[in-house]
mmCIF file of C-alpha atoms in Angstrom:
data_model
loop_
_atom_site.group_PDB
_atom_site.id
_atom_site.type_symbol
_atom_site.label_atom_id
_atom_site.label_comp_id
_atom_site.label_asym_id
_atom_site.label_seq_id
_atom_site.Cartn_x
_atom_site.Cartn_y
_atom_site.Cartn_z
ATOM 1 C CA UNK A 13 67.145 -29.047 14.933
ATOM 2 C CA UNK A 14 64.191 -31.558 15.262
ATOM 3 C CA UNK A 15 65.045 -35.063 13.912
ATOM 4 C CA UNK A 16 63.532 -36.595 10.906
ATOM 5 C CA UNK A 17 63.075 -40.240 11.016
ATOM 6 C CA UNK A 18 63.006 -42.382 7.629
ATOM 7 C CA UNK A 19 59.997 -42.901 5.843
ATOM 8 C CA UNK A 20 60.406 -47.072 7.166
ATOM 9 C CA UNK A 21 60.815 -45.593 10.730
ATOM 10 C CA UNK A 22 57.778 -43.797 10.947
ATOM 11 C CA UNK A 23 55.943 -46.627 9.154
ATOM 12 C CA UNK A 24 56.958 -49.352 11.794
ATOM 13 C CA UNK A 25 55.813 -46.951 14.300
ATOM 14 C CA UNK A 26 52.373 -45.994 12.451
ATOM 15 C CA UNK A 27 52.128 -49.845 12.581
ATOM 16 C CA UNK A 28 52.697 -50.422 16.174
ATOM 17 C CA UNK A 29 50.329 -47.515 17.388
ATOM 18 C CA UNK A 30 47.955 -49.069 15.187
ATOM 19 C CA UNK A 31 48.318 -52.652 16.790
ATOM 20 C CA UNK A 32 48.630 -51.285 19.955
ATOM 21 C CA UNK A 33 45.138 -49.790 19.826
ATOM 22 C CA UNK A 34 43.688 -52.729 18.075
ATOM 23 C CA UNK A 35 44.756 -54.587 21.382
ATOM 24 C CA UNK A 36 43.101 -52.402 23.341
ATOM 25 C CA UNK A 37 39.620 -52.294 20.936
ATOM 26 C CA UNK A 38 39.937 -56.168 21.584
ATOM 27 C CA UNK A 39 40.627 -56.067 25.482
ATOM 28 C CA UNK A 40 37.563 -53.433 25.784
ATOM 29 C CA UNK A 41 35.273 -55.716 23.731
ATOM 30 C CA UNK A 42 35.928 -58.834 25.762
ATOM 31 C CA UNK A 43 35.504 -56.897 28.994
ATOM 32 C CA UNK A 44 32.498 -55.611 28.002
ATOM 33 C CA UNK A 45 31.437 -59.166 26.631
ATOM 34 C CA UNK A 46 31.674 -60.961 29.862
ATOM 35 C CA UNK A 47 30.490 -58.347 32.130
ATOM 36 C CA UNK A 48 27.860 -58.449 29.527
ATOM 37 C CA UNK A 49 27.138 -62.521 30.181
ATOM 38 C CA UNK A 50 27.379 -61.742 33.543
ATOM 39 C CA UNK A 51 24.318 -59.630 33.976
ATOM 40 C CA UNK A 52 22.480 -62.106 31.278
ATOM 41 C CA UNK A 53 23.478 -64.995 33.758
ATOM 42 C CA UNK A 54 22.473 -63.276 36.753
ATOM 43 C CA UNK A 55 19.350 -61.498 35.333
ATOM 44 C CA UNK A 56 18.231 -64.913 34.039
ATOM 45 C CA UNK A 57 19.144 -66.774 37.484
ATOM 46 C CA UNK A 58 16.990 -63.687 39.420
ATOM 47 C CA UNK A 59 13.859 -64.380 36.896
ATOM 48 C CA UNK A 60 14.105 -68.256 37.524
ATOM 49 C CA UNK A 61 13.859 -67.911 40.693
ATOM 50 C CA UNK A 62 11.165 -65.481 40.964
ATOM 51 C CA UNK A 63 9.138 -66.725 38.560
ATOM 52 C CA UNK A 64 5.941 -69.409 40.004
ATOM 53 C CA UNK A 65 7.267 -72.034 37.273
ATOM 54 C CA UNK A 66 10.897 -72.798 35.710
ATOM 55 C CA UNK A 67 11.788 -71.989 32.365
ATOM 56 C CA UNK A 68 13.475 -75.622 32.156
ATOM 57 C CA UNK A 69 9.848 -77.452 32.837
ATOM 58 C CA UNK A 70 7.623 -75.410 31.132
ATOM 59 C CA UNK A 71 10.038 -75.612 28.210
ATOM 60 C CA UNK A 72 8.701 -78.888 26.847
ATOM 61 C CA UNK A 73 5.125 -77.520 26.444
ATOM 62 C CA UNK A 74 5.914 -74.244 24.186
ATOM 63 C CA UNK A 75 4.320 -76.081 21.401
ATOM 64 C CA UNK A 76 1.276 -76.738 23.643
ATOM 65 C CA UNK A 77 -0.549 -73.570 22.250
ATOM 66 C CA UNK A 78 0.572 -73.841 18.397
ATOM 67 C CA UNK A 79 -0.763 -77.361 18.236
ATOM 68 C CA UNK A 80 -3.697 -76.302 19.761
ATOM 69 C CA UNK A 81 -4.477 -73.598 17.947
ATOM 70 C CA UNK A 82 -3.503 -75.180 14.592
ATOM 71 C CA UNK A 83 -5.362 -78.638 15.551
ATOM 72 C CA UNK A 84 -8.663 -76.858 16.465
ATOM 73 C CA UNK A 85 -8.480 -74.121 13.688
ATOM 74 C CA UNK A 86 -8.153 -77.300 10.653
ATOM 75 C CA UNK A 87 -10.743 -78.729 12.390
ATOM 76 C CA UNK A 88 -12.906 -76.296 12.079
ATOM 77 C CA UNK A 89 -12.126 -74.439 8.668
ATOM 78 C CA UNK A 90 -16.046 -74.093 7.701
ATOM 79 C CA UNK A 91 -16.239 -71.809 10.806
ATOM 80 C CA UNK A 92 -13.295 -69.606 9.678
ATOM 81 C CA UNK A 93 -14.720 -66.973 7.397
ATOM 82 C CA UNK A 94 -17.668 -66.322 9.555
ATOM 83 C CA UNK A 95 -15.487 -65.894 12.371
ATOM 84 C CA UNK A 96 -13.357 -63.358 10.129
ATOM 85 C CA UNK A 97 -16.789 -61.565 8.691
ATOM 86 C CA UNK A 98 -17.481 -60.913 12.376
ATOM 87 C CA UNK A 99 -13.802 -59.358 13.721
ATOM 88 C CA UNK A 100 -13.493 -57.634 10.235
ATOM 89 C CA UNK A 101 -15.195 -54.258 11.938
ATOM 90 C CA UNK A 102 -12.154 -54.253 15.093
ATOM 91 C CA UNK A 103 -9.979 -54.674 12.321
ATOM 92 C CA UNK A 104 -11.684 -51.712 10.732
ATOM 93 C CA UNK A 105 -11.446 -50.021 13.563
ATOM 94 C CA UNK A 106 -7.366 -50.941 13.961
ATOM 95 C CA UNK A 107 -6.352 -49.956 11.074
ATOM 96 C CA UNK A 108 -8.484 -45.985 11.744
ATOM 97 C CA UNK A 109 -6.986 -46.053 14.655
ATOM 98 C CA UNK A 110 -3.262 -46.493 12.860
ATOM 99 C CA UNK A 111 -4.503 -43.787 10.443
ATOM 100 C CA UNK A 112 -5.614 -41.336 12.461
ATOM 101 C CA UNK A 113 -2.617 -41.291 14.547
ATOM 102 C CA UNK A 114 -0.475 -41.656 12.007
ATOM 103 C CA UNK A 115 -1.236 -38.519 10.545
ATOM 104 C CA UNK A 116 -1.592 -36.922 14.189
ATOM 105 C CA UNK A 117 1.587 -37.965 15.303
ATOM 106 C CA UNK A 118 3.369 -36.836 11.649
ATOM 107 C CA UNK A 119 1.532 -33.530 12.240
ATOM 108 C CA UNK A 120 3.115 -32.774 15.080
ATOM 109 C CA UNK A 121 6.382 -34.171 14.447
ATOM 110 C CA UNK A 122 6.712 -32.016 11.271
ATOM 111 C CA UNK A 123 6.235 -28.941 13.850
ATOM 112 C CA UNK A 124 8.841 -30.151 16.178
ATOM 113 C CA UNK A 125 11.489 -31.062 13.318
ATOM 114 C CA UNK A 126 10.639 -27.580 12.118
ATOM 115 C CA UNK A 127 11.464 -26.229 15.182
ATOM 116 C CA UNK A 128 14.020 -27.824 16.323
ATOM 117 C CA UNK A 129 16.250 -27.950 13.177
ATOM 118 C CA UNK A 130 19.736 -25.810 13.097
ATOM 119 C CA UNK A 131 19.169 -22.804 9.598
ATOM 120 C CA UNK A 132 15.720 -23.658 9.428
ATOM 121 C CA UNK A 133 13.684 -22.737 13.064
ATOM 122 C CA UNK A 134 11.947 -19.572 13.318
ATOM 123 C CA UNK A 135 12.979 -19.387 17.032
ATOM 124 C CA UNK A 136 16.953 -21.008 17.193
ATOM 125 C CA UNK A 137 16.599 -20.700 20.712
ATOM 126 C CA UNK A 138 13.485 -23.301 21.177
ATOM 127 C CA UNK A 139 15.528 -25.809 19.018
ATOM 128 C CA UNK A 140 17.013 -27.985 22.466
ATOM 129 C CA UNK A 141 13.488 -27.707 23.384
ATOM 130 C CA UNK A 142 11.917 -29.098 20.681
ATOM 131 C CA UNK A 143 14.784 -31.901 20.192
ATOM 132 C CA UNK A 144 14.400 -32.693 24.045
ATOM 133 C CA UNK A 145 10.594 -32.776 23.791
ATOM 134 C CA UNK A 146 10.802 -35.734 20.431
ATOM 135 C CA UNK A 147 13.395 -37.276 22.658
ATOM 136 C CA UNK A 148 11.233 -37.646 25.312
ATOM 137 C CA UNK A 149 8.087 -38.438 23.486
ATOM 138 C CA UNK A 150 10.220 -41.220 21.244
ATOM 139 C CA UNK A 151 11.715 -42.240 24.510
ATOM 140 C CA UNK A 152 8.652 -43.796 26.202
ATOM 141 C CA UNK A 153 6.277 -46.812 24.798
ATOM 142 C CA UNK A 154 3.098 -46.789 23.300
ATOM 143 C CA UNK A 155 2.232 -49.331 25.540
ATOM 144 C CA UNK A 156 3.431 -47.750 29.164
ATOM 145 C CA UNK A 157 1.127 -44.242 27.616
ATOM 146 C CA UNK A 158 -1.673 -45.982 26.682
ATOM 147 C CA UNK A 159 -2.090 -47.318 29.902
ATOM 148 C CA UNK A 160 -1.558 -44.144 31.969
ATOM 149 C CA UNK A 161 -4.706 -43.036 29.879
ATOM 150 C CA UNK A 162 -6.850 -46.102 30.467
ATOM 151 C CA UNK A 163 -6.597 -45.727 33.804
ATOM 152 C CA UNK A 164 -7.314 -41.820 32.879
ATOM 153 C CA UNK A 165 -9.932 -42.185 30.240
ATOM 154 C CA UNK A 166 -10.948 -45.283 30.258
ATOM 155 C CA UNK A 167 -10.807 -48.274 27.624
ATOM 156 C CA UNK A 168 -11.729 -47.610 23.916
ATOM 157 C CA UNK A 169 -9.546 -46.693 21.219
ATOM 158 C CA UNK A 170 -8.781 -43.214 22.001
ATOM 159 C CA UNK A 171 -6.013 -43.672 24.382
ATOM 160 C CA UNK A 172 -4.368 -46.006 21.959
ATOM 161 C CA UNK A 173 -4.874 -43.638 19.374
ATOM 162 C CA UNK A 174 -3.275 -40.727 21.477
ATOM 163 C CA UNK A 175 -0.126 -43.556 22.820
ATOM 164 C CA UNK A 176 0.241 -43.957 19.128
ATOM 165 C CA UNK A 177 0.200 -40.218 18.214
ATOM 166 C CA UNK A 178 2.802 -39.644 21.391
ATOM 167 C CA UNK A 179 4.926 -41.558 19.837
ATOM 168 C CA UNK A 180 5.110 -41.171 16.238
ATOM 169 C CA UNK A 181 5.677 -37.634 16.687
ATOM 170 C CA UNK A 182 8.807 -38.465 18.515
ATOM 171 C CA UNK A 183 9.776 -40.823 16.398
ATOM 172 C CA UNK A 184 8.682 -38.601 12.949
ATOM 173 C CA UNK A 185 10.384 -35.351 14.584
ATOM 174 C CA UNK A 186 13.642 -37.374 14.735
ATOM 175 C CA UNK A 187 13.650 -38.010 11.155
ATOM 176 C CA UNK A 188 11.921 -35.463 9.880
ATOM 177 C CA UNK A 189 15.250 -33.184 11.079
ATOM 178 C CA UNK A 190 17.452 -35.809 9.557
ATOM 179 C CA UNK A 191 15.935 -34.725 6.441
ATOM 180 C CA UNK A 192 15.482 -31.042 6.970
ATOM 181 C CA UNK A 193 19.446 -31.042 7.348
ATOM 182 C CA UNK A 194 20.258 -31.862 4.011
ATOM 183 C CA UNK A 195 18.122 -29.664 2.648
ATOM 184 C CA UNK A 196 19.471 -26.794 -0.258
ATOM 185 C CA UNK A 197 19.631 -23.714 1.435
ATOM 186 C CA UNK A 198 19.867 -21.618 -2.188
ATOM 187 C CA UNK A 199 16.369 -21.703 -2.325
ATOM 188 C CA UNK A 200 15.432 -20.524 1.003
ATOM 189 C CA UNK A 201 17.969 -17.974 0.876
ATOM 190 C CA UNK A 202 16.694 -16.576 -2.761
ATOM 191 C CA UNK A 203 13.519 -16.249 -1.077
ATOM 192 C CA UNK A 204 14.595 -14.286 1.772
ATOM 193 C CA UNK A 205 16.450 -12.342 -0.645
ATOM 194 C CA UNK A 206 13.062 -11.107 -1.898
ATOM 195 C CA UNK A 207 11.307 -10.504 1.381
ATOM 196 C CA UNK A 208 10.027 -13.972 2.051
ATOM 197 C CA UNK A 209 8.857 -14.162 5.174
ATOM 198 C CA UNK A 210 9.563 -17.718 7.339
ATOM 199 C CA UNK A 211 6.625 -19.452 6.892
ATOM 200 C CA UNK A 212 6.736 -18.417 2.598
ATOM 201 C CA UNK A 213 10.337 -19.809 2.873
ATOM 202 C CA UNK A 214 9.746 -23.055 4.543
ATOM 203 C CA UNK A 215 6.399 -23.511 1.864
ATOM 204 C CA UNK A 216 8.485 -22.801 -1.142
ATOM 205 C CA UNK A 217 11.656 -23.405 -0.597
ATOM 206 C CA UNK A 218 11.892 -26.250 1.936
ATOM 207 C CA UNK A 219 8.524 -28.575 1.793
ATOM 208 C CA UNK A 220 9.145 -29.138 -2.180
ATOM 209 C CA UNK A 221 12.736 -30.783 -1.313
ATOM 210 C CA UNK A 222 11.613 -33.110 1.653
ATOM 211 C CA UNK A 223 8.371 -33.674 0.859
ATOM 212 C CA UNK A 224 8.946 -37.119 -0.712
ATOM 213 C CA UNK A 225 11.106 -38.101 2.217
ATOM 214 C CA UNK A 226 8.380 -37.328 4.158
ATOM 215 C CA UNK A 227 5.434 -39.173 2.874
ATOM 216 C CA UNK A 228 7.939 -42.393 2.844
ATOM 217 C CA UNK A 229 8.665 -42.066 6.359
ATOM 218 C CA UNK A 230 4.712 -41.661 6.881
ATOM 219 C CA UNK A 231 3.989 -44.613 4.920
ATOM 220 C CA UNK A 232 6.842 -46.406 6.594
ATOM 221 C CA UNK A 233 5.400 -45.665 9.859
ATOM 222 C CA UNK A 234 2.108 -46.533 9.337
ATOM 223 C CA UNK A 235 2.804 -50.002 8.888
ATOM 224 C CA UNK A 236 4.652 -49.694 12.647
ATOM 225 C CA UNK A 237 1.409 -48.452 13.952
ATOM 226 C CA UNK A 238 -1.184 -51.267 12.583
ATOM 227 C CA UNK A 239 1.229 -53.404 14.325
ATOM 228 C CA UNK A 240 1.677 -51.058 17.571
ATOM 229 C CA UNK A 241 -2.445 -50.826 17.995
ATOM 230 C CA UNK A 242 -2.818 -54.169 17.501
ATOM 231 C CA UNK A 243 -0.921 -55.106 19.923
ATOM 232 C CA UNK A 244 -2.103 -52.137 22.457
ATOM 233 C CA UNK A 245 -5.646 -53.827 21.949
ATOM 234 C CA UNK A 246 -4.705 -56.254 24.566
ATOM 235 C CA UNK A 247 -4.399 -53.959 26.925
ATOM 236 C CA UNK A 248 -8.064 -53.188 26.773
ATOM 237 C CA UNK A 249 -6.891 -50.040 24.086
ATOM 238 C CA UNK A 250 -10.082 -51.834 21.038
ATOM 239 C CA UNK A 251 -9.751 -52.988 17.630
ATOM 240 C CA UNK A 252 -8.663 -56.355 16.554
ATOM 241 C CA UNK A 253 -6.108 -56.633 19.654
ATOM 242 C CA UNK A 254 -8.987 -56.701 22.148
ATOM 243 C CA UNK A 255 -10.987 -59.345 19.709
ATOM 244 C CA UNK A 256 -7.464 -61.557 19.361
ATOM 245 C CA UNK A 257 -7.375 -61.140 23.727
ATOM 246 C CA UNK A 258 -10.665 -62.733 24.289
ATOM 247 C CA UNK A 259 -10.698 -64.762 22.063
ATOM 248 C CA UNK A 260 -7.130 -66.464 23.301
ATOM 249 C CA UNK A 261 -8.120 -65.473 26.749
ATOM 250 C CA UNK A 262 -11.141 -68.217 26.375
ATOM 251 C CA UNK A 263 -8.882 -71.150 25.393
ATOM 252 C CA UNK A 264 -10.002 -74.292 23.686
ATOM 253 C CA UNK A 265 -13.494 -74.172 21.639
ATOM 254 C CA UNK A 266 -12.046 -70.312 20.900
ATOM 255 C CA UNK A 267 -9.205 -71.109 19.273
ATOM 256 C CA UNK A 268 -10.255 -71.616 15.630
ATOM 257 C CA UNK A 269 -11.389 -67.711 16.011
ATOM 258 C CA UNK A 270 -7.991 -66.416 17.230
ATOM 259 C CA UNK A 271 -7.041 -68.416 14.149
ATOM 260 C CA UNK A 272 -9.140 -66.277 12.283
ATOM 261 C CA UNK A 273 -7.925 -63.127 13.532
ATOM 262 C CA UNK A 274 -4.249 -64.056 13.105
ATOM 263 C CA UNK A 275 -4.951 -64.929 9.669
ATOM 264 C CA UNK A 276 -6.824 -61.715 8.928
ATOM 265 C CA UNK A 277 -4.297 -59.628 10.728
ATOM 266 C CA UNK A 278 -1.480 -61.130 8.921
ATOM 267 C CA UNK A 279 -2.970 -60.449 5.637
ATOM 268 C CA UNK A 280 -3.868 -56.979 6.609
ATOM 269 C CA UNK A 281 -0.027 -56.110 7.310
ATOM 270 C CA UNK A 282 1.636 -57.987 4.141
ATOM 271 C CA UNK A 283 -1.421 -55.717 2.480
ATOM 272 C CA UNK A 284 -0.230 -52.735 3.828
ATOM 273 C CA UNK A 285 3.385 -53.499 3.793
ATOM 274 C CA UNK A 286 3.541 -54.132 -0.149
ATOM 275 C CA UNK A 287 1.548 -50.927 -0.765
ATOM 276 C CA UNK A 288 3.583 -48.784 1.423
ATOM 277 C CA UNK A 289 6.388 -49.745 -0.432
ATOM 278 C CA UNK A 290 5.546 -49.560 -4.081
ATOM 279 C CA UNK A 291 3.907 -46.189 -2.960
ATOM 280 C CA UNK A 292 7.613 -45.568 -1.257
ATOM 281 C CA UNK A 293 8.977 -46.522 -4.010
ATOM 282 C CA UNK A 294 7.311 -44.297 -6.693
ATOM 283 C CA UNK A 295 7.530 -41.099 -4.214
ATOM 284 C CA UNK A 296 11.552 -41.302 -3.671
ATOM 285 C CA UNK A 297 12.713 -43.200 -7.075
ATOM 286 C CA UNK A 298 9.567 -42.518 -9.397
ATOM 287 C CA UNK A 299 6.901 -44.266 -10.595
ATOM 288 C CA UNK A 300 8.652 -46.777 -12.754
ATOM 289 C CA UNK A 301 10.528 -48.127 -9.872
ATOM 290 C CA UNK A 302 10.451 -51.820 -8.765
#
């Protein structure tokens, strides 16, 4: 007959396992820590060394640039909304380019969640396929894809709008299954019951539930992608990037026009970002939200 150990017996030896592992969590963590160091030490070392100039002497002119910029920019104030009026159509053309992708790569991420969601995919066999493909289209940056297609297509801002789409989609089909997972089932399944065929049930049944979720993870990622092709714009990719490049690229007597385009770019993305998120706001909490 087994034995049974007292109730204070079994708790001093809950206790110890429990210390025991917390020893080990710790022992792992400072491992990891220091082997962690090490490769910052060494990768740092390896860069210093390699690079033409040395972090330590260039390190006293990082505020070269700001000063610069800021000195020349208050100098020339007058000359700041003309220089604005005249990069206000590559900042047109970011923000289309942001759009247009944006609703590309949501497009196609919808598909891919569709398909690649467990209770929900026409085809359950394609659903590795369709998780591996957002994977691998999350998995690489804009950047490294728009520049594959400028060497491919050329400059402009259709490869940044395709890097852009590439990506979203990736990014969108992740989430977009997050979503589709919690969905009710009871309505899907009531329409099946009638003869609904898959495309009726996901319409009905499915796109009501997560379409708020949706549009807020749309609106969330369009702000992403104003940021994402402006920055591909200095990679040759257009829009307000491109602008912001040359005129940085030119140095002094240019500088109160990158000014310009900072400040103009800023305000474009606090724009966006506050009406993303009241519009967030009102789709997933209702209108009378703050």
């Amino acid at each position: 007959m087994p034995t049974v150990l007292p109730a204070s017996a079994r708790t001093v030896d809950i206790r110890e396992e429990y210390l025991s592992l917390n020893r080990r969590k710790r022992m792992y963590g400072g491992i990891l820590l220091i082997v962690f160091l090490a490769m910052f030490v060494s990768g740092f070392r390896i860069a210093e060394h390699r690079n033409a100039a040395s972090l330590s002497e260039g390190f006293s002119r990082i505020l070269d640039f700001p000063r610069d910029l800021v000195t020349e920019a208050w100098g020339n104030a007058a000359n700041l909304p003309a220089h604005a009026a005249r990069a206000f159509p590559a900042l047109v053309e970011t923000v289309n380019i942001a759009l247009v992708s944006t609703i590309l790569g949501c497009i196609l991420g919808t598909l891919l969640a569709l398909a690649g969601t467990r209770g929900l995919a026409r085809w359950p066999r394609l659903i590795p396929l369709a998780r591996r493909s957002a994977d691998v289209c999350r998995a690489v940056p804009e950047i490294v894809i728009a520049l594959v297609l400028i060497f491919i297509l050329g400059g402009g801002p259709v490869p940044a709008m395709i890097a852009i789409a590439i990506h979203t989609a990736g990014a969108q089909g992740k989430l977009f299954s997050e979503v589709n997972e919690n969905v009710d089932m009871k309505p899907v399944e009531g329409l099946a019951s009638v003869g609904a065929n898959w495309w009726q049930r996901t319409w009905l049944g499915v796109f009501p539930q997560v379409m708020p979720n949706y549009l807020s993870y749309s609106l969330l990622r369009l702000e992403i992608n104003i940021r994402a092709s402006a920055i591909l714009g200095f990679v040759g990719a257009g829009g307000i990037g491109y602008e912001l490049r040359n005129a940085m690229t030119f140095g002094q007597g240019k500088f109160d026009q990158a000014a310009a385009i900072f400040l103009m770019l800023f305000a474009t993305i606090v724009l966006v970002d506050q009406l993303s998120s009241w519009m967030r706001n009102s789709l997933t909490r209702g209108r009378g939200a703050q």
